[in-house]
PDB file of C-alpha atoms in Angstrom:
ATOM      1  CA  UNK A   1       0.000   0.000   0.000  1.00 28.00           C
ATOM      2  CA  UNK A   2       1.458   3.322  -1.018  1.00 31.00           C
ATOM      3  CA  UNK A   3       1.356   6.226   1.434  1.00 33.00           C
ATOM      4  CA  UNK A   4      -0.181   9.356  -0.040  1.00 36.00           C
ATOM      5  CA  UNK A   5       1.499  12.765   0.293  1.00 39.00           C
ATOM      6  CA  UNK A   6      -0.044  14.829   3.070  1.00 43.00           C
ATOM      7  CA  UNK A   7      -2.191  17.721   1.850  1.00 54.00           C
ATOM      8  CA  UNK A   8      -3.552  20.468   4.069  1.00 62.00           C
ATOM      9  CA  UNK A   9      -7.088  21.798   3.597  1.00 69.00           C
ATOM     10  CA  UNK A  10      -7.821  25.482   3.022  1.00 75.00           C
ATOM     11  CA  UNK A  11      -9.677  25.845   6.338  1.00 81.00           C
ATOM     12  CA  UNK A  12      -7.312  23.747   8.443  1.00 78.00           C
ATOM     13  CA  UNK A  13      -4.733  25.325  10.790  1.00 77.00           C
ATOM     14  CA  UNK A  14      -1.606  26.325   8.878  1.00 73.00           C
ATOM     15  CA  UNK A  15       1.346  23.956   9.335  1.00 65.00           C
ATOM     16  CA  UNK A  16       3.689  26.868  10.118  1.00 65.00           C
ATOM     17  CA  UNK A  17       2.176  27.103  13.591  1.00 65.00           C
ATOM     18  CA  UNK A  18       0.789  30.638  13.292  1.00 73.00           C
ATOM     19  CA  UNK A  19      -2.662  29.554  14.475  1.00 77.00           C
ATOM     20  CA  UNK A  20      -4.305  31.013  11.365  1.00 82.00           C
ATOM     21  CA  UNK A  21      -6.195  29.055   8.732  1.00 81.00           C
ATOM     22  CA  UNK A  22      -4.071  27.863   5.831  1.00 76.00           C
ATOM     23  CA  UNK A  23      -5.964  30.048   3.327  1.00 77.00           C
ATOM     24  CA  UNK A  24      -5.281  33.154   5.465  1.00 81.00           C
ATOM     25  CA  UNK A  25      -1.616  32.345   6.054  1.00 77.00           C
ATOM     26  CA  UNK A  26       0.703  30.410   3.708  1.00 72.00           C
ATOM     27  CA  UNK A  27      -1.689  29.471   0.881  1.00 71.00           C
ATOM     28  CA  UNK A  28      -1.087  32.796  -0.970  1.00 70.00           C
ATOM     29  CA  UNK A  29       2.635  31.963  -0.948  1.00 61.00           C
ATOM     30  CA  UNK A  30       2.038  28.525  -2.450  1.00 57.00           C
ATOM     31  CA  UNK A  31      -0.325  29.482  -5.299  1.00 52.00           C
ATOM     32  CA  UNK A  32       2.148  31.703  -7.191  1.00 51.00           C
ATOM     33  CA  UNK A  33       4.686  28.870  -7.086  1.00 46.00           C
ATOM     34  CA  UNK A  34       2.115  26.468  -8.562  1.00 48.00           C
ATOM     35  CA  UNK A  35       1.090  28.965 -11.239  1.00 47.00           C
ATOM     36  CA  UNK A  36       4.674  29.573 -12.317  1.00 49.00           C
ATOM     37  CA  UNK A  37       5.578  25.886 -12.524  1.00 51.00           C
ATOM     38  CA  UNK A  38       5.863  25.401 -16.295  1.00 55.00           C
ATOM     39  CA  UNK A  39       5.635  22.023 -18.007  1.00 63.00           C
ATOM     40  CA  UNK A  40       9.121  20.473 -17.885  1.00 69.00           C
ATOM     41  CA  UNK A  41      10.937  20.261 -21.224  1.00 72.00           C
ATOM     42  CA  UNK A  42      12.904  17.048 -21.806  1.00 77.00           C
ATOM     43  CA  UNK A  43      15.930  17.435 -24.081  1.00 76.00           C
ATOM     44  CA  UNK A  44      17.853  14.597 -25.720  1.00 75.00           C
ATOM     45  CA  UNK A  45      21.178  14.302 -27.523  1.00 75.00           C
ATOM     46  CA  UNK A  46      22.983  11.491 -29.338  1.00 75.00           C
ATOM     47  CA  UNK A  47      26.494  12.966 -29.150  1.00 75.00           C
ATOM     48  CA  UNK A  48      26.232  15.326 -26.147  1.00 75.00           C
ATOM     49  CA  UNK A  49      26.673  18.445 -28.277  1.00 77.00           C
ATOM     50  CA  UNK A  50      23.446  18.885 -30.243  1.00 75.00           C
ATOM     51  CA  UNK A  51      20.337  18.892 -28.051  1.00 80.00           C
ATOM     52  CA  UNK A  52      16.759  18.665 -29.286  1.00 80.00           C
ATOM     53  CA  UNK A  53      13.413  18.193 -27.622  1.00 82.00           C
ATOM     54  CA  UNK A  54      13.005  14.514 -26.831  1.00 78.00           C
ATOM     55  CA  UNK A  55      10.569  12.357 -28.799  1.00 83.00           C
ATOM     56  CA  UNK A  56       7.158  11.818 -27.221  1.00 83.00           C
ATOM     57  CA  UNK A  57       7.959   8.271 -26.040  1.00 85.00           C
ATOM     58  CA  UNK A  58      11.241   9.399 -24.404  1.00 82.00           C
ATOM     59  CA  UNK A  59       9.441  12.342 -22.793  1.00 79.00           C
ATOM     60  CA  UNK A  60       6.746  10.031 -21.392  1.00 84.00           C
ATOM     61  CA  UNK A  61       9.328   7.573 -20.031  1.00 87.00           C
ATOM     62  CA  UNK A  62      11.353  10.369 -18.420  1.00 83.00           C
ATOM     63  CA  UNK A  63       8.267  11.912 -16.825  1.00 85.00           C
ATOM     64  CA  UNK A  64       7.266   8.517 -15.424  1.00 87.00           C
ATOM     65  CA  UNK A  65      10.730   8.148 -13.865  1.00 88.00           C
ATOM     66  CA  UNK A  66      10.531  11.649 -12.344  1.00 85.00           C
ATOM     67  CA  UNK A  67       7.078  10.923 -10.926  1.00 87.00           C
ATOM     68  CA  UNK A  68       8.254   7.636  -9.406  1.00 88.00           C
ATOM     69  CA  UNK A  69      11.223   9.369  -7.826  1.00 88.00           C
ATOM     70  CA  UNK A  70       9.008  12.167  -6.459  1.00 86.00           C
ATOM     71  CA  UNK A  71       6.548   9.622  -5.062  1.00 87.00           C
ATOM     72  CA  UNK A  72       9.308   7.640  -3.347  1.00 88.00           C
ATOM     73  CA  UNK A  73      10.722  10.825  -1.829  1.00 86.00           C
ATOM     74  CA  UNK A  74       7.265  11.812  -0.563  1.00 86.00           C
ATOM     75  CA  UNK A  75       6.882   8.354   0.999  1.00 87.00           C
ATOM     76  CA  UNK A  76      10.318   8.625   2.635  1.00 86.00           C
ATOM     77  CA  UNK A  77       9.494  12.027   4.135  1.00 85.00           C
ATOM     78  CA  UNK A  78       6.086  10.783   5.321  1.00 85.00           C
ATOM     79  CA  UNK A  79       7.772   7.869   7.128  1.00 86.00           C
ATOM     80  CA  UNK A  80      11.007   9.379   8.425  1.00 86.00           C
ATOM     81  CA  UNK A  81      10.448  13.141   8.341  1.00 89.00           C
ATOM     82  CA  UNK A  82      12.312  15.891   6.513  1.00 89.00           C
ATOM     83  CA  UNK A  83      15.821  14.651   7.217  1.00 91.00           C
ATOM     84  CA  UNK A  84      18.664  13.808   4.859  1.00 92.00           C
ATOM     85  CA  UNK A  85      18.193  10.555   2.933  1.00 92.00           C
ATOM     86  CA  UNK A  86      20.150   7.591   4.199  1.00 91.00           C
ATOM     87  CA  UNK A  87      23.385   7.120   2.258  1.00 90.00           C
ATOM     88  CA  UNK A  88      24.271   3.440   2.077  1.00 92.00           C
ATOM     89  CA  UNK A  89      26.063   1.135  -0.352  1.00 92.00           C
ATOM     90  CA  UNK A  90      26.859  -2.583  -0.513  1.00 93.00           C
ATOM     91  CA  UNK A  91      30.260  -3.238  -2.079  1.00 94.00           C
ATOM     92  CA  UNK A  92      31.014  -6.230  -4.345  1.00 94.00           C
ATOM     93  CA  UNK A  93      33.182  -7.592  -1.517  1.00 94.00           C
ATOM     94  CA  UNK A  94      30.144  -7.735   0.786  1.00 93.00           C
ATOM     95  CA  UNK A  95      30.861  -4.674   2.932  1.00 94.00           C
ATOM     96  CA  UNK A  96      27.997  -2.384   3.879  1.00 94.00           C
ATOM     97  CA  UNK A  97      29.026   1.278   3.793  1.00 95.00           C
ATOM     98  CA  UNK A  98      27.133   3.939   5.764  1.00 94.00           C
ATOM     99  CA  UNK A  99      27.855   7.668   5.459  1.00 95.00           C
ATOM    100  CA  UNK A 100      26.970   9.921   8.398  1.00 95.00           C
ATOM    101  CA  UNK A 101      27.749  13.594   7.751  1.00 90.00           C
ATOM    102  CA  UNK A 102      31.067  13.035   6.023  1.00 88.00           C
ATOM    103  CA  UNK A 103      32.125  10.037   8.124  1.00 94.00           C
ATOM    104  CA  UNK A 104      32.284   6.576   6.578  1.00 95.00           C
ATOM    105  CA  UNK A 105      31.339   3.506   8.612  1.00 96.00           C
ATOM    106  CA  UNK A 106      31.543  -0.022   7.199  1.00 94.00           C
ATOM    107  CA  UNK A 107      31.060  -3.640   8.202  1.00 96.00           C
ATOM    108  CA  UNK A 108      30.597  -7.033   6.569  1.00 95.00           C
ATOM    109  CA  UNK A 109      28.025  -8.092   9.198  1.00 93.00           C
ATOM    110  CA  UNK A 110      25.345  -5.370   8.877  1.00 93.00           C
ATOM    111  CA  UNK A 111      22.153  -6.632   7.295  1.00 90.00           C
ATOM    112  CA  UNK A 112      19.623  -4.408   9.054  1.00 89.00           C
ATOM    113  CA  UNK A 113      19.752  -0.736   9.972  1.00 91.00           C
ATOM    114  CA  UNK A 114      19.604  -1.748  13.639  1.00 91.00           C
ATOM    115  CA  UNK A 115      22.872  -3.684  13.147  1.00 93.00           C
ATOM    116  CA  UNK A 116      24.526  -0.440  12.094  1.00 95.00           C
ATOM    117  CA  UNK A 117      23.031   1.464  15.052  1.00 95.00           C
ATOM    118  CA  UNK A 118      24.339  -1.189  17.474  1.00 95.00           C
ATOM    119  CA  UNK A 119      27.925  -0.501  16.342  1.00 96.00           C
ATOM    120  CA  UNK A 120      27.442   3.209  15.643  1.00 97.00           C
ATOM    121  CA  UNK A 121      26.650   4.292  19.227  1.00 97.00           C
ATOM    122  CA  UNK A 122      29.861   2.908  20.839  1.00 97.00           C
ATOM    123  CA  UNK A 123      31.874   4.516  18.029  1.00 96.00           C
ATOM    124  CA  UNK A 124      30.307   7.945  18.572  1.00 97.00           C
ATOM    125  CA  UNK A 125      30.517   7.868  22.370  1.00 97.00           C
ATOM    126  CA  UNK A 126      34.046   6.436  22.278  1.00 97.00           C
ATOM    127  CA  UNK A 127      35.215   2.816  22.161  1.00 96.00           C
ATOM    128  CA  UNK A 128      37.546   3.176  25.156  1.00 97.00           C
ATOM    129  CA  UNK A 129      34.828   4.862  27.230  1.00 97.00           C
ATOM    130  CA  UNK A 130      32.447   2.048  26.254  1.00 97.00           C
ATOM    131  CA  UNK A 131      34.953  -0.617  27.320  1.00 97.00           C
ATOM    132  CA  UNK A 132      35.463   1.093  30.684  1.00 97.00           C
ATOM    133  CA  UNK A 133      31.693   1.148  31.258  1.00 97.00           C
ATOM    134  CA  UNK A 134      31.367  -2.527  30.350  1.00 97.00           C
ATOM    135  CA  UNK A 135      34.058  -3.367  32.907  1.00 97.00           C
ATOM    136  CA  UNK A 136      31.888  -1.951  35.726  1.00 96.00           C
ATOM    137  CA  UNK A 137      29.199  -3.906  37.603  1.00 95.00           C
ATOM    138  CA  UNK A 138      25.922  -3.640  35.675  1.00 92.00           C
ATOM    139  CA  UNK A 139      24.256  -1.440  38.300  1.00 89.00           C
ATOM    140  CA  UNK A 140      27.023   1.152  37.915  1.00 92.00           C
ATOM    141  CA  UNK A 141      27.063   1.244  34.118  1.00 95.00           C
ATOM    142  CA  UNK A 142      25.731   4.057  31.986  1.00 96.00           C
ATOM    143  CA  UNK A 143      22.039   3.531  31.021  1.00 95.00           C
ATOM    144  CA  UNK A 144      22.815   3.358  27.282  1.00 97.00           C
ATOM    145  CA  UNK A 145      25.385   0.616  27.889  1.00 97.00           C
ATOM    146  CA  UNK A 146      22.851  -1.333  29.962  1.00 96.00           C
ATOM    147  CA  UNK A 147      20.142  -0.908  27.308  1.00 96.00           C
ATOM    148  CA  UNK A 148      22.392  -2.201  24.556  1.00 96.00           C
ATOM    149  CA  UNK A 149      23.543  -5.255  26.546  1.00 96.00           C
ATOM    150  CA  UNK A 150      20.004  -6.171  27.572  1.00 95.00           C
ATOM    151  CA  UNK A 151      18.718  -5.563  24.041  1.00 95.00           C
ATOM    152  CA  UNK A 152      21.337  -7.855  22.513  1.00 94.00           C
ATOM    153  CA  UNK A 153      20.553 -10.576  25.082  1.00 95.00           C
ATOM    154  CA  UNK A 154      16.830 -10.221  24.310  1.00 95.00           C
ATOM    155  CA  UNK A 155      17.344 -10.570  20.541  1.00 93.00           C
ATOM    156  CA  UNK A 156      19.731 -13.502  20.962  1.00 93.00           C
ATOM    157  CA  UNK A 157      16.998 -15.325  22.888  1.00 94.00           C
ATOM    158  CA  UNK A 158      14.516 -15.032  19.989  1.00 93.00           C
ATOM    159  CA  UNK A 159      13.926 -17.974  17.612  1.00 93.00           C
ATOM    160  CA  UNK A 160      15.708 -17.713  14.277  1.00 90.00           C
ATOM    161  CA  UNK A 161      13.775 -17.226  11.036  1.00 90.00           C
ATOM    162  CA  UNK A 162      14.254 -19.454   7.990  1.00 91.00           C
ATOM    163  CA  UNK A 163      17.023 -17.164   6.710  1.00 88.00           C
ATOM    164  CA  UNK A 164      18.782 -17.116  10.086  1.00 87.00           C
ATOM    165  CA  UNK A 165      17.669 -13.611  11.086  1.00 88.00           C
ATOM    166  CA  UNK A 166      15.784 -12.813  14.298  1.00 88.00           C
ATOM    167  CA  UNK A 167      12.745 -10.519  14.385  1.00 87.00           C
ATOM    168  CA  UNK A 168      10.752  -9.407  17.434  1.00 89.00           C
ATOM    169  CA  UNK A 169       8.846  -6.515  18.934  1.00 90.00           C
ATOM    170  CA  UNK A 170      11.372  -4.660  21.099  1.00 90.00           C
ATOM    171  CA  UNK A 171      11.434  -4.995  24.858  1.00 93.00           C
ATOM    172  CA  UNK A 172      11.807  -1.835  26.953  1.00 92.00           C
ATOM    173  CA  UNK A 173      15.617  -1.802  26.946  1.00 94.00           C
ATOM    174  CA  UNK A 174      15.808  -2.494  23.219  1.00 94.00           C
ATOM    175  CA  UNK A 175      13.267   0.236  22.432  1.00 94.00           C
ATOM    176  CA  UNK A 176      15.127   2.714  24.636  1.00 94.00           C
ATOM    177  CA  UNK A 177      18.471   1.975  22.981  1.00 96.00           C
ATOM    178  CA  UNK A 178      17.086   2.006  19.436  1.00 95.00           C
ATOM    179  CA  UNK A 179      15.262   5.311  19.933  1.00 94.00           C
ATOM    180  CA  UNK A 180      18.372   6.855  21.492  1.00 96.00           C
ATOM    181  CA  UNK A 181      20.620   5.514  18.720  1.00 97.00           C
ATOM    182  CA  UNK A 182      18.328   6.755  15.964  1.00 96.00           C
ATOM    183  CA  UNK A 183      18.003  10.231  17.510  1.00 96.00           C
ATOM    184  CA  UNK A 184      21.800  10.342  17.823  1.00 97.00           C
ATOM    185  CA  UNK A 185      22.141   9.368  14.147  1.00 97.00           C
ATOM    186  CA  UNK A 186      19.564  11.966  13.002  1.00 96.00           C
ATOM    187  CA  UNK A 187      21.234  14.828  14.877  1.00 96.00           C
ATOM    188  CA  UNK A 188      24.733  13.737  13.829  1.00 97.00           C
ATOM    189  CA  UNK A 189      23.789  13.382  10.154  1.00 96.00           C
ATOM    190  CA  UNK A 190      21.708  16.543   9.878  1.00 95.00           C
ATOM    191  CA  UNK A 191      23.469  18.998  12.163  1.00 93.00           C
ATOM    192  CA  UNK A 192      26.454  17.410  13.857  1.00 93.00           C
ATOM    193  CA  UNK A 193      27.366  16.546  17.463  1.00 94.00           C
ATOM    194  CA  UNK A 194      29.751  18.755  19.426  1.00 91.00           C
ATOM    195  CA  UNK A 195      32.145  17.334  22.010  1.00 93.00           C
ATOM    196  CA  UNK A 196      30.582  19.205  24.943  1.00 93.00           C
ATOM    197  CA  UNK A 197      27.160  17.707  24.257  1.00 93.00           C
ATOM    198  CA  UNK A 198      28.653  14.219  23.887  1.00 96.00           C
ATOM    199  CA  UNK A 199      30.335  14.615  27.273  1.00 96.00           C
ATOM    200  CA  UNK A 200      26.959  15.450  28.825  1.00 94.00           C
ATOM    201  CA  UNK A 201      25.414  12.380  27.210  1.00 96.00           C
ATOM    202  CA  UNK A 202      28.189  10.210  28.680  1.00 97.00           C
ATOM    203  CA  UNK A 203      27.761  11.651  32.195  1.00 95.00           C
ATOM    204  CA  UNK A 204      25.314   9.527  34.226  1.00 92.00           C
ATOM    205  CA  UNK A 205      24.131  12.492  36.296  1.00 89.00           C
ATOM    206  CA  UNK A 206      23.591  14.732  33.237  1.00 90.00           C
ATOM    207  CA  UNK A 207      22.320  12.045  30.883  1.00 93.00           C
ATOM    208  CA  UNK A 208      18.578  12.510  31.399  1.00 89.00           C
ATOM    209  CA  UNK A 209      18.572  16.195  30.464  1.00 88.00           C
ATOM    210  CA  UNK A 210      20.975  15.659  27.569  1.00 91.00           C
ATOM    211  CA  UNK A 211      18.942  12.692  26.284  1.00 93.00           C
ATOM    212  CA  UNK A 212      15.782  14.794  26.259  1.00 90.00           C
ATOM    213  CA  UNK A 213      17.537  17.616  24.407  1.00 91.00           C
ATOM    214  CA  UNK A 214      18.724  15.043  21.857  1.00 94.00           C
ATOM    215  CA  UNK A 215      15.134  13.895  21.336  1.00 93.00           C
ATOM    216  CA  UNK A 216      13.908  17.491  20.967  1.00 91.00           C
ATOM    217  CA  UNK A 217      16.605  18.369  18.427  1.00 93.00           C
ATOM    218  CA  UNK A 218      16.063  15.202  16.375  1.00 94.00           C
ATOM    219  CA  UNK A 219      12.309  15.899  16.362  1.00 92.00           C
ATOM    220  CA  UNK A 220      12.915  19.419  15.051  1.00 91.00           C
ATOM    221  CA  UNK A 221      15.051  18.089  12.201  1.00 93.00           C
ATOM    222  CA  UNK A 222      12.356  15.556  11.304  1.00 92.00           C
ATOM    223  CA  UNK A 223       9.784  18.369  11.269  1.00 90.00           C
ATOM    224  CA  UNK A 224      11.802  20.328   8.700  1.00 91.00           C
ATOM    225  CA  UNK A 225      13.599  22.823  10.950  1.00 91.00           C
ATOM    226  CA  UNK A 226      17.225  23.883  10.894  1.00 91.00           C
ATOM    227  CA  UNK A 227      18.846  24.155  14.332  1.00 91.00           C
ATOM    228  CA  UNK A 228      21.119  26.819  15.776  1.00 87.00           C
ATOM    229  CA  UNK A 229      22.535  26.204  19.257  1.00 82.00           C
ATOM    230  CA  UNK A 230      22.699  28.870  21.942  1.00 71.00           C
ATOM    231  CA  UNK A 231      25.920  29.715  23.760  1.00 68.00           C
ATOM    232  CA  UNK A 232      25.478  27.689  26.951  1.00 62.00           C
ATOM    233  CA  UNK A 233      28.458  29.416  28.585  1.00 64.00           C
ATOM    234  CA  UNK A 234      26.945  32.881  28.183  1.00 61.00           C
ATOM    235  CA  UNK A 235      25.461  33.662  31.599  1.00 58.00           C
ATOM    236  CA  UNK A 236      24.689  37.294  30.826  1.00 59.00           C
ATOM    237  CA  UNK A 237      21.233  36.489  29.483  1.00 61.00           C
ATOM    238  CA  UNK A 238      18.556  33.832  29.717  1.00 60.00           C
ATOM    239  CA  UNK A 239      18.325  31.595  26.680  1.00 62.00           C
ATOM    240  CA  UNK A 240      16.716  28.387  25.444  1.00 72.00           C
ATOM    241  CA  UNK A 241      18.487  25.139  24.526  1.00 78.00           C
ATOM    242  CA  UNK A 242      18.500  26.082  20.834  1.00 84.00           C
ATOM    243  CA  UNK A 243      16.731  28.100  18.164  1.00 88.00           C
ATOM    244  CA  UNK A 244      15.080  26.528  15.141  1.00 89.00           C
ATOM    245  CA  UNK A 245      13.960  27.929  11.795  1.00 90.00           C
ATOM    246  CA  UNK A 246      11.253  26.337   9.666  1.00 87.00           C
ATOM    247  CA  UNK A 247      12.664  26.195   6.129  1.00 81.00           C
ATOM    248  CA  UNK A 248       9.367  26.435   4.145  1.00 80.00           C
ATOM    249  CA  UNK A 249       8.002  29.428   6.108  1.00 84.00           C
ATOM    250  CA  UNK A 250      11.060  30.993   7.735  1.00 85.00           C
ATOM    251  CA  UNK A 251       9.363  30.933  11.147  1.00 85.00           C
ATOM    252  CA  UNK A 252      11.804  31.187  14.061  1.00 87.00           C
ATOM    253  CA  UNK A 253      11.228  29.407  17.392  1.00 86.00           C
ATOM    254  CA  UNK A 254      13.183  29.139  20.639  1.00 85.00           C
ATOM    255  CA  UNK A 255      13.115  25.580  21.990  1.00 84.00           C
ATOM    256  CA  UNK A 256      13.478  24.431  25.588  1.00 80.00           C
ATOM    257  CA  UNK A 257      13.579  20.783  26.683  1.00 77.00           C
ATOM    258  CA  UNK A 258      12.349  20.030  30.196  1.00 75.00           C
ATOM    259  CA  UNK A 259      12.560  16.592  31.790  1.00 74.00           C
ATOM    260  CA  UNK A 260      11.799  15.871  35.449  1.00 71.00           C
ATOM    261  CA  UNK A 261      14.166  13.598  37.371  1.00 71.00           C
ATOM    262  CA  UNK A 262      12.569  10.560  38.998  1.00 72.00           C
ATOM    263  CA  UNK A 263      14.034   8.194  41.579  1.00 69.00           C
ATOM    264  CA  UNK A 264      15.410   4.968  40.127  1.00 68.00           C
ATOM    265  CA  UNK A 265      15.053   6.103  36.499  1.00 71.00           C
ATOM    266  CA  UNK A 266      17.931   6.923  34.109  1.00 73.00           C
ATOM    267  CA  UNK A 267      20.716   6.474  36.659  1.00 67.00           C
ATOM    268  CA  UNK A 268      18.944   8.490  39.371  1.00 71.00           C
ATOM    269  CA  UNK A 269      19.366   7.001  42.882  1.00 72.00           C
ATOM    270  CA  UNK A 270      16.424   5.408  44.664  1.00 72.00           C
ATOM    271  CA  UNK A 271      13.593   3.059  43.703  1.00 73.00           C
ATOM    272  CA  UNK A 272      11.134   3.791  40.869  1.00 72.00           C
ATOM    273  CA  UNK A 273       7.579   4.759  41.819  1.00 73.00           C
ATOM    274  CA  UNK A 274       4.934   2.158  41.020  1.00 72.00           C
ATOM    275  CA  UNK A 275       2.374   4.868  40.231  1.00 69.00           C
ATOM    276  CA  UNK A 276       4.271   8.044  39.318  1.00 63.00           C
ATOM    277  CA  UNK A 277       2.304  11.262  39.177  1.00 61.00           C
ATOM    278  CA  UNK A 278       2.041  13.031  35.833  1.00 56.00           C
ATOM    279  CA  UNK A 279       1.294  16.747  35.643  1.00 53.00           C
ATOM    280  CA  UNK A 280       0.817  19.012  32.640  1.00 49.00           C
ATOM    281  CA  UNK A 281       1.875  22.636  32.628  1.00 48.00           C
ATOM    282  CA  UNK A 282       1.178  25.520  30.283  1.00 48.00           C
ATOM    283  CA  UNK A 283       4.513  26.417  28.731  1.00 45.00           C
ATOM    284  CA  UNK A 284       3.109  28.506  25.861  1.00 47.00           C
ATOM    285  CA  UNK A 285       5.094  31.571  26.846  1.00 45.00           C
ATOM    286  CA  UNK A 286       7.793  33.633  25.184  1.00 42.00           C
ATOM    287  CA  UNK A 287      10.750  32.317  27.138  1.00 43.00           C
ATOM    288  CA  UNK A 288      13.523  32.544  24.600  1.00 42.00           C
ATOM    289  CA  UNK A 289      16.533  34.767  25.064  1.00 42.00           C
ATOM    290  CA  UNK A 290      15.738  38.298  26.176  1.00 43.00           C
ATOM    291  CA  UNK A 291      16.933  39.633  22.818  1.00 46.00           C
ATOM    292  CA  UNK A 292      14.954  37.069  20.783  1.00 48.00           C
ATOM    293  CA  UNK A 293      11.608  37.786  19.161  1.00 52.00           C
ATOM    294  CA  UNK A 294      10.994  34.084  18.609  1.00 54.00           C
ATOM    295  CA  UNK A 295       8.157  32.450  20.575  1.00 55.00           C
ATOM    296  CA  UNK A 296       9.252  29.533  22.733  1.00 52.00           C
ATOM    297  CA  UNK A 297       8.202  25.926  22.342  1.00 53.00           C
ATOM    298  CA  UNK A 298       8.870  23.349  25.068  1.00 54.00           C
ATOM    299  CA  UNK A 299       9.441  19.590  24.944  1.00 54.00           C
ATOM    300  CA  UNK A 300       8.297  18.265  28.336  1.00 51.00           C
ATOM    301  CA  UNK A 301       9.475  14.751  29.156  1.00 50.00           C
ATOM    302  CA  UNK A 302       7.863  12.234  31.498  1.00 46.00           C
ATOM    303  CA  UNK A 303      10.330   9.601  32.711  1.00 46.00           C
ATOM    304  CA  UNK A 304       9.258   6.296  34.225  1.00 45.00           C
ATOM    305  CA  UNK A 305      10.704   2.797  34.529  1.00 42.00           C
ATOM    306  CA  UNK A 306      10.150   0.260  31.751  1.00 44.00           C
ATOM    307  CA  UNK A 307       7.886  -1.768  34.026  1.00 42.00           C
ATOM    308  CA  UNK A 308       5.598   1.201  34.710  1.00 39.00           C
ATOM    309  CA  UNK A 309       5.864   2.627  31.203  1.00 43.00           C
ATOM    310  CA  UNK A 310       5.120  -0.734  29.631  1.00 42.00           C
ATOM    311  CA  UNK A 311       1.851  -1.073  31.558  1.00 41.00           C
ATOM    312  CA  UNK A 312       0.585   2.246  30.249  1.00 38.00           C
ATOM    313  CA  UNK A 313       2.093   2.080  26.746  1.00 38.00           C
ATOM    314  CA  UNK A 314       1.698  -1.559  25.766  1.00 38.00           C
ATOM    315  CA  UNK A 315       3.334  -3.471  22.931  1.00 36.00           C
ATOM    316  CA  UNK A 316       1.453  -1.605  20.221  1.00 34.00           C
ATOM    317  CA  UNK A 317       2.888   1.698  21.461  1.00 34.00           C
ATOM    318  CA  UNK A 318       6.423   0.334  21.326  1.00 33.00           C
ATOM    319  CA  UNK A 319       5.702  -0.810  17.773  1.00 34.00           C
ATOM    320  CA  UNK A 320       4.814   2.775  16.848  1.00 35.00           C
ATOM    321  CA  UNK A 321       7.952   4.094  18.542  1.00 35.00           C
ATOM    322  CA  UNK A 322      10.238   1.606  16.767  1.00 39.00           C
ATOM    323  CA  UNK A 323       8.348   0.747  13.541  1.00 37.00           C
ATOM    324  CA  UNK A 324      10.630  -2.061  12.365  1.00 38.00           C
ATOM    325  CA  UNK A 325      13.602  -3.198  14.392  1.00 40.00           C
ATOM    326  CA  UNK A 326      14.585  -5.505  11.535  1.00 41.00           C
ATOM    327  CA  UNK A 327      14.325  -2.902   8.734  1.00 43.00           C
ATOM    328  CA  UNK A 328      16.981  -3.608   6.057  1.00 46.00           C
ATOM    329  CA  UNK A 329      19.600  -0.968   5.304  1.00 49.00           C
ATOM    330  CA  UNK A 330      19.232   0.935   2.051  1.00 46.00           C
TER     331      UNK A 330
END
């Protein structure tokens, strides 16, 4: 079944977030573009020097190819968001190559995208740091290291398919690691990861806040925003985590990511609550930097243990979070 490109109605709220109806906001900007879009002219040449308008059959074939490519791109964006396409190649020698923002990763054992993510995270966070965490007792390890180990053990316990692969709905640890790894990949590939932020991710005490910022930034990229980070060391003024700009409309927003610490969750000391309280707050305020005119948007995180979260979310929710753990690369 083919997914259809999303189309907004004239009387629906505009996607730019202005609160106005589409016809009163961005529709006038779209119509001139549609009116000026002339019928494409397909040119052909036998020797590369003399070009003429292509014959009707060549024109029809070329237009069909363009339409197929446009449809596939629309399907990709509908599924993964407005991020850079995955760059992957299988060599004749059997090596899978993955390009992440100018860096080349390769392996002869990657069959699924999750295989790449399993190796990618230790590489980004540092192989030596990862080894030092693995040498610790499990209770003292970094949460990401624990998630990966438990996820691998869970998948190894699954029955093999006819082709030798193993497929399963993710458990809590596997879902947590996969979501973290994919957010890390999205931010790295679309904007880059600075060393200071990576250090915060590797710090057990700072991990929860940094993890939530990672989720917020990856979400902004998927929604079609470019990201500009604030100067965290500048204490002369109040500022958000980062500023984003929506490419189609040019709208500017200041983004803050708030995540409440809870006992026994994400390396916090204590025992997890069996029935944690959840409260909602109105954050629709202009809380960007004092010099910024951009309205603020907040990502508020609720943290709970896998046992508690699983009861409220259920397997179908995990399936939505991680659509296909066994999705092939490419």
